[in-house]
PDB file of C-alpha atoms in Angstrom:
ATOM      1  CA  UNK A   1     -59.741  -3.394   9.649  1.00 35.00           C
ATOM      2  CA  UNK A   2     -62.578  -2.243   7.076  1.00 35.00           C
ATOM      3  CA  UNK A   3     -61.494   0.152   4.334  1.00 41.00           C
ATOM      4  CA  UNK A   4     -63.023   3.609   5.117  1.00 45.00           C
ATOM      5  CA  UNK A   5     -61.710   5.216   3.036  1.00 47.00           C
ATOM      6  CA  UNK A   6     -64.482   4.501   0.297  1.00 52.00           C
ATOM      7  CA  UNK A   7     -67.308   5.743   2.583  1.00 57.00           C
ATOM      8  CA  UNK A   8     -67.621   9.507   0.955  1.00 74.00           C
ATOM      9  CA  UNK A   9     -68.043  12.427   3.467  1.00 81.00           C
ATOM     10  CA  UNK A  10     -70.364  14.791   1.931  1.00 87.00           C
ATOM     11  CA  UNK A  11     -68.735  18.346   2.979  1.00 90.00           C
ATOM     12  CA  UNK A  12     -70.118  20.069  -0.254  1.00 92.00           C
ATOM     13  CA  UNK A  13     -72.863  22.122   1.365  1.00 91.00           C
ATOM     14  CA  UNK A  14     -69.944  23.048   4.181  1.00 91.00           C
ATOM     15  CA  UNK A  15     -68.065  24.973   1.239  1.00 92.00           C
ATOM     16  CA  UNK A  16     -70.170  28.626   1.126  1.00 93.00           C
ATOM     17  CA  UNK A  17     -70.473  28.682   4.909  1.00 91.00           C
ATOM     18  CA  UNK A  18     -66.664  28.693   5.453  1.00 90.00           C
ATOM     19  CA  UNK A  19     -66.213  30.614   1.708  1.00 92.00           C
ATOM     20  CA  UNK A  20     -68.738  33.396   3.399  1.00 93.00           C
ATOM     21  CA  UNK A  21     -66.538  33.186   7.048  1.00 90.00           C
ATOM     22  CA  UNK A  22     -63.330  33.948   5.146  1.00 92.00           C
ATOM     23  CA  UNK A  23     -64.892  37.182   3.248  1.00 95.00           C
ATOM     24  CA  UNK A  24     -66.209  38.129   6.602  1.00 93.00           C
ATOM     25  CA  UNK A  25     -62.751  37.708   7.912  1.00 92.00           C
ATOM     26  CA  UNK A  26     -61.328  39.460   5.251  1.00 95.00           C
ATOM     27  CA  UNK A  27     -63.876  42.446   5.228  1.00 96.00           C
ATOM     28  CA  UNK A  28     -62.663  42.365   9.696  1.00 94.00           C
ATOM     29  CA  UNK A  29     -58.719  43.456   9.031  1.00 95.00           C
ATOM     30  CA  UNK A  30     -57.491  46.559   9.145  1.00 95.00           C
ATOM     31  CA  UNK A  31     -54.804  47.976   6.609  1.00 96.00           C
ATOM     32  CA  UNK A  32     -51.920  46.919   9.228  1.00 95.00           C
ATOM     33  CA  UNK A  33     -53.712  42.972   9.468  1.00 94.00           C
ATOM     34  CA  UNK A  34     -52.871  42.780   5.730  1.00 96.00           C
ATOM     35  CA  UNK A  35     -48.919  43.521   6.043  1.00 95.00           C
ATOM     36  CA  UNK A  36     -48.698  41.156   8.796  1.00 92.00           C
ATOM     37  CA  UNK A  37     -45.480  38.219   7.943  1.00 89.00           C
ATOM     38  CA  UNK A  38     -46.440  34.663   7.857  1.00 85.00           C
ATOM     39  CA  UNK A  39     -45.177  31.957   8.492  1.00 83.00           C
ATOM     40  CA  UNK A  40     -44.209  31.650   4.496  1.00 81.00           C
ATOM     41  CA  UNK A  41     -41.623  33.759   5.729  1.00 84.00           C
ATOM     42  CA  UNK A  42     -41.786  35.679   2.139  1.00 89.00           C
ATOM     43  CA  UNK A  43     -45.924  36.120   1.885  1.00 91.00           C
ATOM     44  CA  UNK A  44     -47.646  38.632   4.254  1.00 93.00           C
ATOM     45  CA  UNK A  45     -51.653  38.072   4.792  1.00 93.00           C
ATOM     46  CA  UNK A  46     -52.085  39.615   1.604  1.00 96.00           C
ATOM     47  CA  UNK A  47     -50.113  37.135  -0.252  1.00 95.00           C
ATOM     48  CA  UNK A  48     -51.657  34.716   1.784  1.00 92.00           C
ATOM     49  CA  UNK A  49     -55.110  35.678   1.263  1.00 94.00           C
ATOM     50  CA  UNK A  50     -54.297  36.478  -3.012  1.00 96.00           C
ATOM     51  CA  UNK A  51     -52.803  32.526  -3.413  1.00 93.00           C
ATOM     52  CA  UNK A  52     -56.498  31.640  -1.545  1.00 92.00           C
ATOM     53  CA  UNK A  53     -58.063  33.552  -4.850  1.00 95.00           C
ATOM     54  CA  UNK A  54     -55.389  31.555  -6.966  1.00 95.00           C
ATOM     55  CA  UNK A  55     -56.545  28.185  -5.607  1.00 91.00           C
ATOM     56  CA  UNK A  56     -60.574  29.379  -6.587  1.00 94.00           C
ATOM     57  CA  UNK A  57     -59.202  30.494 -10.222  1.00 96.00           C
ATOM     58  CA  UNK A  58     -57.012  28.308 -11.208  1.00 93.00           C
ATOM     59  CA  UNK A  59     -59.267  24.906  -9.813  1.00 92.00           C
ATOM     60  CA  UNK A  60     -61.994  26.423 -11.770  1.00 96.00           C
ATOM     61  CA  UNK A  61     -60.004  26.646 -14.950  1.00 96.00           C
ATOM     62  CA  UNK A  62     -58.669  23.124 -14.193  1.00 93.00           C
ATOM     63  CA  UNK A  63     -61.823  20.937 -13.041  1.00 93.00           C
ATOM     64  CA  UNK A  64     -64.751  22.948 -14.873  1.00 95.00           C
ATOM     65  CA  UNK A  65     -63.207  24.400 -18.086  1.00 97.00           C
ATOM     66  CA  UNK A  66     -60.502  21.442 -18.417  1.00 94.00           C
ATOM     67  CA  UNK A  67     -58.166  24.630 -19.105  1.00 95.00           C
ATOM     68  CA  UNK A  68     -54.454  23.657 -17.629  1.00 91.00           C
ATOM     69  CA  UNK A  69     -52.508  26.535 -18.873  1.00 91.00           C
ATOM     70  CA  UNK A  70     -48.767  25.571 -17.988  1.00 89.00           C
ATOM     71  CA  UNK A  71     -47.903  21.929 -17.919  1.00 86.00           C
ATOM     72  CA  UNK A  72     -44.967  20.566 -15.135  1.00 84.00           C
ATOM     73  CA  UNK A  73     -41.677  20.218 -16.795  1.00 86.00           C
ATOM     74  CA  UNK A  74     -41.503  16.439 -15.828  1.00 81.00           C
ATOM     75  CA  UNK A  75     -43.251  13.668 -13.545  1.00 79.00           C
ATOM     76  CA  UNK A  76     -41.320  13.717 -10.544  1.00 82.00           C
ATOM     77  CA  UNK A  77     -42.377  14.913  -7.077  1.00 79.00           C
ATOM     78  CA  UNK A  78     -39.684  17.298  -7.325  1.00 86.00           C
ATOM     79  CA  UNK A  79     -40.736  18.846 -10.547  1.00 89.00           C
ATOM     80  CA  UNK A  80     -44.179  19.303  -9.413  1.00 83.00           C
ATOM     81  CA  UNK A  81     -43.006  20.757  -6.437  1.00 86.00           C
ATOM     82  CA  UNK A  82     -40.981  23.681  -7.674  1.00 92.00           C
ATOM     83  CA  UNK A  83     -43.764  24.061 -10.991  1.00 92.00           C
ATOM     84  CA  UNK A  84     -46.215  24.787  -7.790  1.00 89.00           C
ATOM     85  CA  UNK A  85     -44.099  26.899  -6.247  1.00 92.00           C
ATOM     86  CA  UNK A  86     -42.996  28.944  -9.188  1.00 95.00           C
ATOM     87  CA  UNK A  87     -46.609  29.279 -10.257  1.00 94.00           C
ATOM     88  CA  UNK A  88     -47.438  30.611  -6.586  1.00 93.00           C
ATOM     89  CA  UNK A  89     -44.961  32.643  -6.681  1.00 95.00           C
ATOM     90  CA  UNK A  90     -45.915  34.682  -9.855  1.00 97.00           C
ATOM     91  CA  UNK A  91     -49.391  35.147  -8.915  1.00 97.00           C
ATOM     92  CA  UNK A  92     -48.204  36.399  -5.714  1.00 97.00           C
ATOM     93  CA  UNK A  93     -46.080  38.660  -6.947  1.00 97.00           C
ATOM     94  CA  UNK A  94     -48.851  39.862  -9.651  1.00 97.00           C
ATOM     95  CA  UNK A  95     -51.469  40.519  -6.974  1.00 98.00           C
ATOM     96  CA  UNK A  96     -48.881  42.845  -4.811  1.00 97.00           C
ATOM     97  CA  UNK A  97     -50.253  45.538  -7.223  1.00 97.00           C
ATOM     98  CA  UNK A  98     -53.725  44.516  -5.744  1.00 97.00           C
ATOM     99  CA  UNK A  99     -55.699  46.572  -3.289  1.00 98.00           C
ATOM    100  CA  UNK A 100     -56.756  44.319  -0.273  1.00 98.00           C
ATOM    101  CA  UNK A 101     -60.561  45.283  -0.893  1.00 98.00           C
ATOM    102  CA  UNK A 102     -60.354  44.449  -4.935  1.00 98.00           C
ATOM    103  CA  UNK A 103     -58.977  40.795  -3.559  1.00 98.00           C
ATOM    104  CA  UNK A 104     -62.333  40.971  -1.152  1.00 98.00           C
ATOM    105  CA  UNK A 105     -63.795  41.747  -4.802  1.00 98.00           C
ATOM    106  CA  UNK A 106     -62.353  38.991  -6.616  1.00 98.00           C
ATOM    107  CA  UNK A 107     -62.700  36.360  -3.805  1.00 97.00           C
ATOM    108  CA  UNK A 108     -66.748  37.613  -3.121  1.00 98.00           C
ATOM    109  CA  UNK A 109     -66.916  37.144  -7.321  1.00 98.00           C
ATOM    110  CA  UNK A 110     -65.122  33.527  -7.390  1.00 97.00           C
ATOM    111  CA  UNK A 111     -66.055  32.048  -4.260  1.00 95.00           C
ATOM    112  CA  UNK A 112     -69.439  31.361  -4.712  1.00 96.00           C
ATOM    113  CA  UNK A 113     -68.724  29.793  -8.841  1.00 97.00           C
ATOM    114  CA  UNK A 114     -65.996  27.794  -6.880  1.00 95.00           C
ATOM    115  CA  UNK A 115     -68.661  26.599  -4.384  1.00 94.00           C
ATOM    116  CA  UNK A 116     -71.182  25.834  -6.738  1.00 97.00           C
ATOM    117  CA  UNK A 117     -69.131  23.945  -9.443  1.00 96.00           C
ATOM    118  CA  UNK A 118     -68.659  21.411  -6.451  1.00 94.00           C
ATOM    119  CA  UNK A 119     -72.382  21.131  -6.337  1.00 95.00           C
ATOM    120  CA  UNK A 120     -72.567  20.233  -9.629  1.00 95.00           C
ATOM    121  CA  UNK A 121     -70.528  17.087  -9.241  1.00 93.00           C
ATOM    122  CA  UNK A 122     -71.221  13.438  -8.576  1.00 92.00           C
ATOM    123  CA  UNK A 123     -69.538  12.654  -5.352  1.00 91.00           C
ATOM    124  CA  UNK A 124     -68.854   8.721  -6.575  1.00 90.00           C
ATOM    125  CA  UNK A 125     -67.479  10.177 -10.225  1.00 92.00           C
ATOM    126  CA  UNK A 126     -64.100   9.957 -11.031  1.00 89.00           C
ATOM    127  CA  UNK A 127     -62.180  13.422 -10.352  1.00 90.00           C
ATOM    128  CA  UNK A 128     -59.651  14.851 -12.500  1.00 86.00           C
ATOM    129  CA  UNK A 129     -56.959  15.292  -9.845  1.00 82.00           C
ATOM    130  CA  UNK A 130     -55.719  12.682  -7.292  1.00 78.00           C
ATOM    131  CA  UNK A 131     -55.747  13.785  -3.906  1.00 81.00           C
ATOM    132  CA  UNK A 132     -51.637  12.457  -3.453  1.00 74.00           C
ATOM    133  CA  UNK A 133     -51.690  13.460  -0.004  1.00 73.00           C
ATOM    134  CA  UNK A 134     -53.827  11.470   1.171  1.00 76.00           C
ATOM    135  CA  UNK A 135     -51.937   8.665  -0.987  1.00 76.00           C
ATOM    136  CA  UNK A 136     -54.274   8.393  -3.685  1.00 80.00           C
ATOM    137  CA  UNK A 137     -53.378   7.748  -6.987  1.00 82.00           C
ATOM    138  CA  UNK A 138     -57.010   8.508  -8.628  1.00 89.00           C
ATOM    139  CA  UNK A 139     -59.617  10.250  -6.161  1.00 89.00           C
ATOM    140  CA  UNK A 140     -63.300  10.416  -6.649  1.00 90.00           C
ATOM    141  CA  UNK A 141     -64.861  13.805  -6.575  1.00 90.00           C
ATOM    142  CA  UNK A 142     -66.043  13.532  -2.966  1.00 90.00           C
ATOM    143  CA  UNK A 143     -62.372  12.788  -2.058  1.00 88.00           C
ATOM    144  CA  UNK A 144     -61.617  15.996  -4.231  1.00 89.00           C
ATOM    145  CA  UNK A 145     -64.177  18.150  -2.520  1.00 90.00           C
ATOM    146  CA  UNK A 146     -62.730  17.067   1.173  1.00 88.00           C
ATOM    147  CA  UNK A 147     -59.775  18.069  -0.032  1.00 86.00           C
ATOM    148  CA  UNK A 148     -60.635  21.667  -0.827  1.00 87.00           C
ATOM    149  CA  UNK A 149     -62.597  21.705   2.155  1.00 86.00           C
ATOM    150  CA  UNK A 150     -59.699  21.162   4.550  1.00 83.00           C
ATOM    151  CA  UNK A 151     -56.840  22.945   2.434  1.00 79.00           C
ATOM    152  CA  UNK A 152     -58.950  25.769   1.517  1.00 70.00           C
ATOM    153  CA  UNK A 153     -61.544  26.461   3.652  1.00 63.00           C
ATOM    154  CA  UNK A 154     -60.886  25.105   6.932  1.00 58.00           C
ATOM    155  CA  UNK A 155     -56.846  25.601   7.198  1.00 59.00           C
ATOM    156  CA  UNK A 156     -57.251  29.002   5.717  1.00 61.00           C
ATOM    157  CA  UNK A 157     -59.565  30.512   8.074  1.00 60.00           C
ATOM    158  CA  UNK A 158     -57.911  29.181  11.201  1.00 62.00           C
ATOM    159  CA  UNK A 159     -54.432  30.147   9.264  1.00 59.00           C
ATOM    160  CA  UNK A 160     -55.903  33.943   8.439  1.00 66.00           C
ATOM    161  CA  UNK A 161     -57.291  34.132  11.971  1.00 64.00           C
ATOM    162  CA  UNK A 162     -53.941  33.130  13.858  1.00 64.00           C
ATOM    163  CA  UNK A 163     -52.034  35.496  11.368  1.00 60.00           C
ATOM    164  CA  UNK A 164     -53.765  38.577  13.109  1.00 61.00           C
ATOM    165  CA  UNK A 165     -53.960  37.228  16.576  1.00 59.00           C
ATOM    166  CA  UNK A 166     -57.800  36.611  16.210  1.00 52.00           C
ATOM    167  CA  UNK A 167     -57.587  33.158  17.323  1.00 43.00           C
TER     168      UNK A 167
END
């Protein structure tokens, strides 16, 4: 069986079409669209689409300034878990006093520095993060771009869609 898992798949150029499909998603819902629950039984769209702007701020401040703000309390899965969680959960709750079109704002302002910091990167270079999922230990950064592709921009325009019965 021959290890493909070294072969990188080059998805960085894939990262302002779906960035772009999301704003024009976003730009599509109506004020009732945004209140609709999840399935995060506690986040409406809203939430849903403000963690979205998290994951563009806060992997900017982690990858491109080196910035990591709050450290985990420990090494454990379980520790990162609820760190991750609590941190979601405060930037949710922050961005409830956020208008659905300044998050359009935000997300039309940090998408495209999120897209292009990607295309700044060596694919074959080590990446800061591990991709753990995907039971890596140490990624390289075309591991860590695949990554953002499928958590951020593919899952969360077919997960935004569904939400509103758009599918």
């Amino acid at each position: 069986m021959s290890k493909k898992t070294n072969i990188p798949i080059d998805v960085v150029d894939l990262l302002p079409v779906l960035d772009g499909k999301l704003i024009e998603l976003l730009k599509s819902l109506s004020l009732d669209d945004w209140q609709k629950q999840t399935i995060a039984k506690l986040w409406t769209v809203k939430d849903v689409v403000a963690h979205l702007l998290d994951g563009n701020i806060r992997t900017l401040s982690i990858l491109r300034d080196n910035y990591f703000g709050e450290q985990p309390p420990g090494n454990s899965y379980p520790e990162l878990v609820g760190f991750l969680n609590r941190l979601n959960a405060d930037w949710v709750k922050a961005m409830k006093r956020t208008s659905p079109q300044m998050l359009i704002f935000l997300h039309e302002m940090t998408g495209p520095v999120f897209c292009d910091y990607f295309k700044t990167l060596n694919p074959t270079d080590g990446s800061l993060l591990a991709v753990d999922w995907a039971g890596e230990t140490e990624s390289k950064n075309w591991m860590e771009i695949a990554r953002e592709y499928t958590e951020n921009g593919c899952t969360s325009n077919r997960y935004v869609t569904r939400l509103i019965n758009r599918a």
